[in-house]
Amino acid sequence: MNRLLICLALLLALCAHPAAARVPGSDTVQPPRNVLENEVVYHIFQRSFRDSDGDGHGDLTGVRQGLPYLQSLGVTAILLTPLYPSRVYHNYFATDFEGIDPRYGTMEDYRALVAAVHAAGMKIYLDMEFQYLAGGHPWWTAAMADRNSPYADYMLWDDRAAGIAEEGPFGLREIRNFNRDTHGVTTVNLVHPGVGAYFDAYLHDWVDPNRDGDFTDGADGFRLDHMMDDLDSKGILTNLFADFWRPAFDRLRAINPDIALIAEQWDWQYGEDYLTRADTSAVFAFPIHEAIRSWDRTALVTAITRTGEVTPAGKAQLIFAENHDVSRIASDPGMTPEKLRSAAALVFLLRGTPILYYGQELGIRGRKDAGYQTDEADIPMREAFKWAAIDAAPEQAIWYRRPGERFWDQRYARDHDGISVEEQQLRPDSLLSHYRRLASLRRTHAALVAGEQAVIDGDPRLLIVERSTADQRLVIVSNLSAEAVDYTGPGSSGPDLIGNGTAALRPWQTALFLIP
């Protein structure tokens, strides 16, 4: 109740944050600043990242211990999957929005992580999904005990009198998960004023815990999972962009104008409505991701061109090759070491903000297991990050160790398979070293961060993209064929900046040339 009172007072005090600012003394309107432009984001499934206390679960202290490694990789921001308590291993359905999953640590551990991230000059983004809640959540418990409880209004119901709550996402009413636990899931009534007030105060707490205007102890932004205008396309919670999300974003930006608000668009398309009507800072470049993994030049040209057309000034597209919802790119059919390097190059060099999924830089493998009808199906895409060459190393977060289960017995990671920090750290020819080179190129060439982008026609086997500023021109050339190709276009007389090679491109190779 205190949180609600605080938030209601806050709402009266705050004014909406303007989308654009007028230049003093002129009629020129400045576009909003792209708060993600200079970032390289690392997406951490923290239960699998690093175990600091020997219980097999990755935790917040483990993430803090991993920061020097991430800095060496060129990472400037981390994105954590949900931290709140949950009965599912991925934490996407909360049993309480308050607090930290005990397996991850305590609120003090979280604060220590935030302090360490900011001391390193990095940023921290938190994943949020508060459109749903799970059985055991205090709101649901109170509503089932008393159907007249105010918290009953915070949920949707099929039959309130009979105690039948509305289903959750994807038609789910209950979830059976890795923990051999079955529990209900339902939908939050986002348009209820009390719910809106609660989440305004809730997000304010993460951004500025002390309410002192000093954000060094708070999160730098949020990823909004499964964000929709008409939630689950049911016609029940509609016009959410205008009635829920954008007002919430305005109030957050009034608190911290530099907050990053990243939408995972539910349809995995271009996200133009999210960037305009909802006024998010960024969306995920799903069409580019799909085109990268198709190795199809036409698909890539279409995705790159259309993404540029729908992205307003001051907004960002997060460019990625894999995430926690899709199979690892290293396990794609026909994958080769050169393709892995090219995918990395496109993520770093195309216009947008690169985001890496933990272990991608090592070539960690994993595919969804369609034999499971529970969240266990996704465990192969969320296996432990390999710090060491062997599973028995103390920091390995192998929380899913369960002999006799297919996801364990047929796991992808094996001892001494070459896919670990220990085995790649000192090898200049490793995939990890390749990622570090790409991050360095991005840091040292302004055109790769803020430059314009244009697709150039040429050999149909090649994707050719120019990145340019007033002072610098570079050209990205990807050989999207299984045969060697000689590139003879702009910059080809110079060396390949990625690998010190030449314009004679190997099958599936990507090169970067400086245009004199």
mmCIF file of N, CA and C in Angstrom, residues 114-176:
data_model
loop_
_atom_site.group_PDB
_atom_site.id
_atom_site.type_symbol
_atom_site.label_atom_id
_atom_site.label_comp_id
_atom_site.label_asym_id
_atom_site.label_seq_id
_atom_site.Cartn_x
_atom_site.Cartn_y
_atom_site.Cartn_z
ATOM 1 N N VAL A 114 25.191 -3.683 -9.406
ATOM 2 C CA VAL A 114 24.945 -2.395 -10.049
ATOM 3 C C VAL A 114 26.126 -1.457 -9.808
ATOM 4 N N ALA A 115 26.617 -1.428 -8.591
ATOM 5 C CA ALA A 115 27.752 -0.555 -8.268
ATOM 6 C C ALA A 115 28.983 -0.945 -9.088
ATOM 7 N N ALA A 116 29.235 -2.241 -9.218
ATOM 8 C CA ALA A 116 30.394 -2.701 -9.976
ATOM 9 C C ALA A 116 30.238 -2.409 -11.466
ATOM 10 N N VAL A 117 29.028 -2.596 -11.998
ATOM 11 C CA VAL A 117 28.774 -2.292 -13.406
ATOM 12 C C VAL A 117 29.047 -0.824 -13.686
ATOM 13 N N HIS A 118 28.517 0.042 -12.854
ATOM 14 C CA HIS A 118 28.681 1.473 -13.086
ATOM 15 C C HIS A 118 30.116 1.929 -12.822
ATOM 16 N N ALA A 119 30.775 1.306 -11.873
ATOM 17 C CA ALA A 119 32.180 1.644 -11.636
ATOM 18 C C ALA A 119 33.047 1.280 -12.837
ATOM 19 N N ALA A 120 32.616 0.266 -13.583
ATOM 20 C CA ALA A 120 33.345 -0.157 -14.785
ATOM 21 C C ALA A 120 32.962 0.666 -16.011
ATOM 22 N N GLY A 121 32.068 1.652 -15.840
ATOM 23 C CA GLY A 121 31.630 2.460 -16.965
ATOM 24 C C GLY A 121 30.646 1.748 -17.869
ATOM 25 N N MET A 122 29.980 0.736 -17.329
ATOM 26 C CA MET A 122 29.020 -0.054 -18.094
ATOM 27 C C MET A 122 27.595 0.275 -17.646
ATOM 28 N N LYS A 123 26.615 -0.314 -18.325
ATOM 29 C CA LYS A 123 25.210 -0.125 -17.988
ATOM 30 C C LYS A 123 24.561 -1.476 -17.710
ATOM 31 N N ILE A 124 23.426 -1.423 -17.009
ATOM 32 C CA ILE A 124 22.701 -2.650 -16.684
ATOM 33 C C ILE A 124 21.226 -2.468 -17.044
ATOM 34 N N TYR A 125 20.708 -3.409 -17.821
ATOM 35 C CA TYR A 125 19.310 -3.419 -18.221
ATOM 36 C C TYR A 125 18.637 -4.657 -17.636
ATOM 37 N N LEU A 126 17.389 -4.504 -17.211
ATOM 38 C CA LEU A 126 16.642 -5.589 -16.578
ATOM 39 C C LEU A 126 15.453 -6.001 -17.445
ATOM 40 N N ASP A 127 15.255 -7.293 -17.554
ATOM 41 C CA ASP A 127 14.129 -7.842 -18.305
ATOM 42 C C ASP A 127 12.895 -7.856 -17.411
ATOM 43 N N MET A 128 11.763 -7.416 -17.942
ATOM 44 C CA MET A 128 10.524 -7.353 -17.179
ATOM 45 C C MET A 128 9.374 -7.957 -17.985
ATOM 46 N N GLU A 129 8.576 -8.770 -17.323
ATOM 47 C CA GLU A 129 7.313 -9.222 -17.899
ATOM 48 C C GLU A 129 6.290 -9.226 -16.772
ATOM 49 N N PHE A 130 5.543 -8.134 -16.663
ATOM 50 C CA PHE A 130 4.555 -8.059 -15.595
ATOM 51 C C PHE A 130 3.125 -8.086 -16.134
ATOM 52 N N GLN A 131 2.974 -8.571 -17.373
ATOM 53 C CA GLN A 131 1.627 -8.757 -17.909
ATOM 54 C C GLN A 131 0.953 -10.003 -17.329
ATOM 55 N N TYR A 132 1.750 -10.884 -16.699
ATOM 56 C CA TYR A 132 1.234 -12.149 -16.186
ATOM 57 C C TYR A 132 1.782 -12.384 -14.784
ATOM 58 N N LEU A 133 1.102 -13.249 -14.043
ATOM 59 C CA LEU A 133 1.634 -13.681 -12.752
ATOM 60 C C LEU A 133 1.258 -15.145 -12.545
ATOM 61 N N ALA A 134 1.953 -15.774 -11.603
ATOM 62 C CA ALA A 134 1.821 -17.212 -11.398
ATOM 63 C C ALA A 134 1.143 -17.523 -10.075
ATOM 64 N N GLY A 135 0.636 -18.740 -9.992
ATOM 65 C CA GLY A 135 0.066 -19.201 -8.741
ATOM 66 C C GLY A 135 1.055 -19.046 -7.598
ATOM 67 N N GLY A 136 0.555 -18.558 -6.460
ATOM 68 C CA GLY A 136 1.421 -18.264 -5.332
ATOM 69 C C GLY A 136 1.755 -16.793 -5.209
ATOM 70 N N HIS A 137 1.474 -16.009 -6.275
ATOM 71 C CA HIS A 137 1.692 -14.570 -6.193
ATOM 72 C C HIS A 137 0.745 -13.989 -5.140
ATOM 73 N N PRO A 138 1.207 -13.022 -4.330
ATOM 74 C CA PRO A 138 0.348 -12.460 -3.271
ATOM 75 C C PRO A 138 -0.989 -11.919 -3.779
ATOM 76 N N TRP A 139 -1.017 -11.343 -4.988
ATOM 77 C CA TRP A 139 -2.287 -10.833 -5.503
ATOM 78 C C TRP A 139 -3.275 -11.975 -5.730
ATOM 79 N N TRP A 140 -2.808 -13.046 -6.354
ATOM 80 C CA TRP A 140 -3.681 -14.169 -6.656
ATOM 81 C C TRP A 140 -4.120 -14.866 -5.371
ATOM 82 N N THR A 141 -3.192 -15.009 -4.441
ATOM 83 C CA THR A 141 -3.518 -15.646 -3.164
ATOM 84 C C THR A 141 -4.603 -14.859 -2.426
ATOM 85 N N ALA A 142 -4.444 -13.529 -2.389
ATOM 86 C CA ALA A 142 -5.430 -12.688 -1.708
ATOM 87 C C ALA A 142 -6.777 -12.748 -2.416
ATOM 88 N N ALA A 143 -6.764 -12.764 -3.751
ATOM 89 C CA ALA A 143 -8.009 -12.793 -4.514
ATOM 90 C C ALA A 143 -8.752 -14.117 -4.331
ATOM 91 N N MET A 144 -8.022 -15.219 -4.234
ATOM 92 C CA MET A 144 -8.670 -16.513 -4.047
ATOM 93 C C MET A 144 -9.231 -16.651 -2.632
ATOM 94 N N ALA A 145 -8.594 -15.984 -1.676
ATOM 95 C CA ALA A 145 -9.088 -16.031 -0.303
ATOM 96 C C ALA A 145 -10.323 -15.150 -0.131
ATOM 97 N N ASP A 146 -10.393 -14.077 -0.922
ATOM 98 C CA ASP A 146 -11.525 -13.141 -0.804
ATOM 99 C C ASP A 146 -11.749 -12.508 -2.165
ATOM 100 N N ARG A 147 -12.807 -12.925 -2.837
ATOM 101 C CA ARG A 147 -13.072 -12.442 -4.183
ATOM 102 C C ARG A 147 -13.390 -10.950 -4.197
ATOM 103 N N ASN A 148 -13.625 -10.359 -3.040
ATOM 104 C CA ASN A 148 -13.857 -8.923 -2.933
ATOM 105 C C ASN A 148 -12.588 -8.153 -2.574
ATOM 106 N N SER A 149 -11.485 -8.866 -2.465
ATOM 107 C CA SER A 149 -10.214 -8.205 -2.190
ATOM 108 C C SER A 149 -9.885 -7.221 -3.310
ATOM 109 N N PRO A 150 -9.288 -6.061 -2.986
ATOM 110 C CA PRO A 150 -8.874 -5.133 -4.047
ATOM 111 C C PRO A 150 -7.949 -5.795 -5.062
ATOM 112 N N TYR A 151 -7.179 -6.791 -4.614
ATOM 113 C CA TYR A 151 -6.238 -7.448 -5.525
ATOM 114 C C TYR A 151 -6.945 -8.301 -6.564
ATOM 115 N N ALA A 152 -8.185 -8.676 -6.317
ATOM 116 C CA ALA A 152 -8.934 -9.408 -7.334
ATOM 117 C C ALA A 152 -9.137 -8.541 -8.575
ATOM 118 N N ASP A 153 -9.181 -7.221 -8.385
ATOM 119 C CA ASP A 153 -9.326 -6.314 -9.527
ATOM 120 C C ASP A 153 -8.029 -6.181 -10.322
ATOM 121 N N TYR A 154 -6.935 -6.647 -9.756
ATOM 122 C CA TYR A 154 -5.638 -6.548 -10.435
ATOM 123 C C TYR A 154 -5.439 -7.676 -11.447
ATOM 124 N N MET A 155 -6.379 -8.620 -11.500
ATOM 125 C CA MET A 155 -6.301 -9.767 -12.397
ATOM 126 C C MET A 155 -7.522 -9.788 -13.306
ATOM 127 N N LEU A 156 -7.400 -10.555 -14.387
ATOM 128 C CA LEU A 156 -8.552 -10.816 -15.240
ATOM 129 C C LEU A 156 -9.149 -12.174 -14.878
ATOM 130 N N TRP A 157 -10.471 -12.299 -15.069
ATOM 131 C CA TRP A 157 -11.168 -13.513 -14.659
ATOM 132 C C TRP A 157 -12.049 -14.048 -15.785
ATOM 133 N N ASP A 158 -12.098 -15.366 -15.878
ATOM 134 C CA ASP A 158 -13.129 -16.012 -16.690
ATOM 135 C C ASP A 158 -14.444 -16.042 -15.912
ATOM 136 N N ASP A 159 -14.331 -16.424 -14.656
ATOM 137 C CA ASP A 159 -15.503 -16.488 -13.769
ATOM 138 C C ASP A 159 -15.023 -16.147 -12.370
ATOM 139 N N ARG A 160 -15.153 -14.883 -12.019
ATOM 140 C CA ARG A 160 -14.611 -14.415 -10.737
ATOM 141 C C ARG A 160 -15.295 -15.101 -9.564
ATOM 142 N N ALA A 161 -16.609 -15.231 -9.634
ATOM 143 C CA ALA A 161 -17.340 -15.852 -8.517
ATOM 144 C C ALA A 161 -16.894 -17.289 -8.286
ATOM 145 N N ALA A 162 -16.595 -17.997 -9.381
ATOM 146 C CA ALA A 162 -16.163 -19.397 -9.259
ATOM 147 C C ALA A 162 -14.662 -19.523 -9.042
ATOM 148 N N GLY A 163 -13.945 -18.400 -9.052
ATOM 149 C CA GLY A 163 -12.502 -18.431 -8.831
ATOM 150 C C GLY A 163 -11.713 -18.939 -10.019
ATOM 151 N N ILE A 164 -12.247 -18.755 -11.243
ATOM 152 C CA ILE A 164 -11.550 -19.202 -12.452
ATOM 153 C C ILE A 164 -10.901 -17.984 -13.112
ATOM 154 N N ALA A 165 -9.596 -17.910 -13.003
ATOM 155 C CA ALA A 165 -8.865 -16.765 -13.542
ATOM 156 C C ALA A 165 -8.710 -16.884 -15.055
ATOM 157 N N GLU A 166 -8.518 -15.745 -15.705
ATOM 158 C CA GLU A 166 -8.251 -15.709 -17.139
ATOM 159 C C GLU A 166 -6.954 -16.459 -17.437
ATOM 160 N N GLU A 167 -6.873 -17.074 -18.602
ATOM 161 C CA GLU A 167 -5.652 -17.773 -18.989
ATOM 162 C C GLU A 167 -4.504 -16.786 -19.155
ATOM 163 N N GLY A 168 -3.299 -17.318 -19.159
ATOM 164 C CA GLY A 168 -2.115 -16.506 -19.409
ATOM 165 C C GLY A 168 -1.788 -16.469 -20.893
ATOM 166 N N PRO A 169 -0.513 -16.266 -21.251
ATOM 167 C CA PRO A 169 -0.147 -16.188 -22.671
ATOM 168 C C PRO A 169 -0.227 -17.559 -23.332
ATOM 169 N N PHE A 170 -0.380 -17.550 -24.651
ATOM 170 C CA PHE A 170 -0.363 -18.766 -25.459
ATOM 171 C C PHE A 170 -1.421 -19.780 -25.017
ATOM 172 N N GLY A 171 -2.497 -19.275 -24.407
ATOM 173 C CA GLY A 171 -3.568 -20.160 -23.966
ATOM 174 C C GLY A 171 -3.255 -20.971 -22.729
ATOM 175 N N LEU A 172 -2.173 -20.632 -22.040
ATOM 176 C CA LEU A 172 -1.769 -21.400 -20.856
ATOM 177 C C LEU A 172 -2.625 -21.046 -19.646
ATOM 178 N N ARG A 173 -3.052 -22.064 -18.935
ATOM 179 C CA ARG A 173 -3.695 -21.868 -17.640
ATOM 180 C C ARG A 173 -2.820 -22.383 -16.508
ATOM 181 N N GLU A 174 -1.974 -23.330 -16.830
ATOM 182 C CA GLU A 174 -1.022 -23.813 -15.836
ATOM 183 C C GLU A 174 0.264 -24.220 -16.533
ATOM 184 N N ILE A 175 1.315 -24.270 -15.758
ATOM 185 C CA ILE A 175 2.638 -24.574 -16.277
ATOM 186 C C ILE A 175 3.233 -25.726 -15.480
ATOM 187 N N ARG A 176 3.718 -26.728 -16.194
ATOM 188 C CA ARG A 176 4.522 -27.782 -15.578
ATOM 189 C C ARG A 176 5.944 -27.561 -16.045
#
